[in-house]
Amino acid sequence: MTGNAVNEAMGRRAVHKALFESAALVGASALQVYLLQRLFERRLGTSRV
């Protein structure tokens, strides 16, 4: 592998890692929203006065 090929491979890996991290963050955020909604729905359902 030439230096340029190594550089391109590392750049591609960095882009893939960034995309994966972004997807993981979005997934974690969506999960948090879902769990919080469930929590509040349960609370409102059980403790309504």
mmCIF file with all atom_site columns, C-alpha atoms in Angstrom:
data_model
loop_
_atom_site.group_PDB
_atom_site.id
_atom_site.type_symbol
_atom_site.label_atom_id
_atom_site.label_alt_id
_atom_site.label_comp_id
_atom_site.label_asym_id
_atom_site.label_entity_id
_atom_site.label_seq_id
_atom_site.pdbx_PDB_ins_code
_atom_site.Cartn_x
_atom_site.Cartn_y
_atom_site.Cartn_z
_atom_site.occupancy
_atom_site.B_iso_or_equiv
_atom_site.pdbx_formal_charge
_atom_site.auth_seq_id
_atom_site.auth_comp_id
_atom_site.auth_asym_id
_atom_site.auth_atom_id
_atom_site.pdbx_PDB_model_num
ATOM 1  C CA . MET A 1 1  ? 0.000   0.000  0.000  1.00 0.00 ? 1  MET A CA 1
ATOM 2  C CA . THR A 1 2  ? 1.257   3.420  -0.843 1.00 0.00 ? 2  THR A CA 1
ATOM 3  C CA . GLY A 1 3  ? 1.021   6.294  1.603  1.00 0.00 ? 3  GLY A CA 1
ATOM 4  C CA . ASN A 1 4  ? -1.893  7.728  -0.336 1.00 0.00 ? 4  ASN A CA 1
ATOM 5  C CA . ALA A 1 5  ? -3.832  4.450  -0.202 1.00 0.00 ? 5  ALA A CA 1
ATOM 6  C CA . VAL A 1 6  ? -3.241  4.182  3.550  1.00 0.00 ? 6  VAL A CA 1
ATOM 7  C CA . ASN A 1 7  ? -4.406  7.762  3.980  1.00 0.00 ? 7  ASN A CA 1
ATOM 8  C CA . GLU A 1 8  ? -7.584  7.097  1.977  1.00 0.00 ? 8  GLU A CA 1
ATOM 9  C CA . ALA A 1 9  ? -8.313  3.922  3.942  1.00 0.00 ? 9  ALA A CA 1
ATOM 10 C CA . MET A 1 10 ? -7.890  5.755  7.243  1.00 0.00 ? 10 MET A CA 1
ATOM 11 C CA . GLY A 1 11 ? -10.105 8.579  6.008  1.00 0.00 ? 11 GLY A CA 1
ATOM 12 C CA . ARG A 1 12 ? -12.799 6.099  5.013  1.00 0.00 ? 12 ARG A CA 1
ATOM 13 C CA . ARG A 1 13 ? -12.531 4.386  8.384  1.00 0.00 ? 13 ARG A CA 1
ATOM 14 C CA . ALA A 1 14 ? -12.862 7.747  10.142 1.00 0.00 ? 14 ALA A CA 1
ATOM 15 C CA . VAL A 1 15 ? -15.995 8.553  8.124  1.00 0.00 ? 15 VAL A CA 1
ATOM 16 C CA . HIS A 1 16 ? -17.503 5.144  8.916  1.00 0.00 ? 16 HIS A CA 1
ATOM 17 C CA . LYS A 1 17 ? -16.703 5.598  12.605 1.00 0.00 ? 17 LYS A CA 1
ATOM 18 C CA . ALA A 1 18 ? -18.286 9.068  12.606 1.00 0.00 ? 18 ALA A CA 1
ATOM 19 C CA . LEU A 1 19 ? -21.415 7.750  10.867 1.00 0.00 ? 19 LEU A CA 1
ATOM 20 C CA . PHE A 1 20 ? -21.653 4.859  13.325 1.00 0.00 ? 20 PHE A CA 1
ATOM 21 C CA . GLU A 1 21 ? -21.262 7.195  16.308 1.00 0.00 ? 21 GLU A CA 1
ATOM 22 C CA . SER A 1 22 ? -23.916 9.536  14.925 1.00 0.00 ? 22 SER A CA 1
ATOM 23 C CA . ALA A 1 23 ? -26.319 6.644  14.412 1.00 0.00 ? 23 ALA A CA 1
ATOM 24 C CA . ALA A 1 24 ? -25.615 5.397  17.942 1.00 0.00 ? 24 ALA A CA 1
ATOM 25 C CA . LEU A 1 25 ? -26.312 8.858  19.390 1.00 0.00 ? 25 LEU A CA 1
ATOM 26 C CA . VAL A 1 26 ? -29.573 9.171  17.475 1.00 0.00 ? 26 VAL A CA 1
ATOM 27 C CA . GLY A 1 27 ? -30.587 5.678  18.582 1.00 0.00 ? 27 GLY A CA 1
ATOM 28 C CA . ALA A 1 28 ? -29.777 6.410  22.224 1.00 0.00 ? 28 ALA A CA 1
ATOM 29 C CA . SER A 1 29 ? -31.740 9.666  22.082 1.00 0.00 ? 29 SER A CA 1
ATOM 30 C CA . ALA A 1 30 ? -34.753 7.936  20.544 1.00 0.00 ? 30 ALA A CA 1
ATOM 31 C CA . LEU A 1 31 ? -34.588 5.240  23.218 1.00 0.00 ? 31 LEU A CA 1
ATOM 32 C CA . GLN A 1 32 ? -34.477 7.878  25.967 1.00 0.00 ? 32 GLN A CA 1
ATOM 33 C CA . VAL A 1 33 ? -37.522 9.665  24.550 1.00 0.00 ? 33 VAL A CA 1
ATOM 34 C CA . TYR A 1 34 ? -39.410 6.374  24.297 1.00 0.00 ? 34 TYR A CA 1
ATOM 35 C CA . LEU A 1 35 ? -38.547 5.333  27.853 1.00 0.00 ? 35 LEU A CA 1
ATOM 36 C CA . LEU A 1 36 ? -39.403 8.757  29.296 1.00 0.00 ? 36 LEU A CA 1
ATOM 37 C CA . GLN A 1 37 ? -42.760 8.740  27.507 1.00 0.00 ? 37 GLN A CA 1
ATOM 38 C CA . ARG A 1 38 ? -43.526 5.296  28.926 1.00 0.00 ? 38 ARG A CA 1
ATOM 39 C CA . LEU A 1 39 ? -42.493 6.437  32.405 1.00 0.00 ? 39 LEU A CA 1
ATOM 40 C CA . PHE A 1 40 ? -44.748 9.490  32.331 1.00 0.00 ? 40 PHE A CA 1
ATOM 41 C CA . GLU A 1 41 ? -47.663 7.578  30.814 1.00 0.00 ? 41 GLU A CA 1
ATOM 42 C CA . ARG A 1 42 ? -47.453 5.066  33.648 1.00 0.00 ? 42 ARG A CA 1
ATOM 43 C CA . ARG A 1 43 ? -47.176 7.784  36.293 1.00 0.00 ? 43 ARG A CA 1
ATOM 44 C CA . LEU A 1 44 ? -50.135 9.719  34.927 1.00 0.00 ? 44 LEU A CA 1
ATOM 45 C CA . GLY A 1 45 ? -52.138 6.533  34.591 1.00 0.00 ? 45 GLY A CA 1
ATOM 46 C CA . THR A 1 46 ? -51.565 5.372  38.167 1.00 0.00 ? 46 THR A CA 1
ATOM 47 C CA . SER A 1 47 ? -51.375 8.585  40.206 1.00 0.00 ? 47 SER A CA 1
ATOM 48 C CA . ARG A 1 48 ? -54.162 10.646 38.675 1.00 0.00 ? 48 ARG A CA 1
ATOM 49 C CA . VAL A 1 49 ? -56.203 12.292 41.416 1.00 0.00 ? 49 VAL A CA 1
#
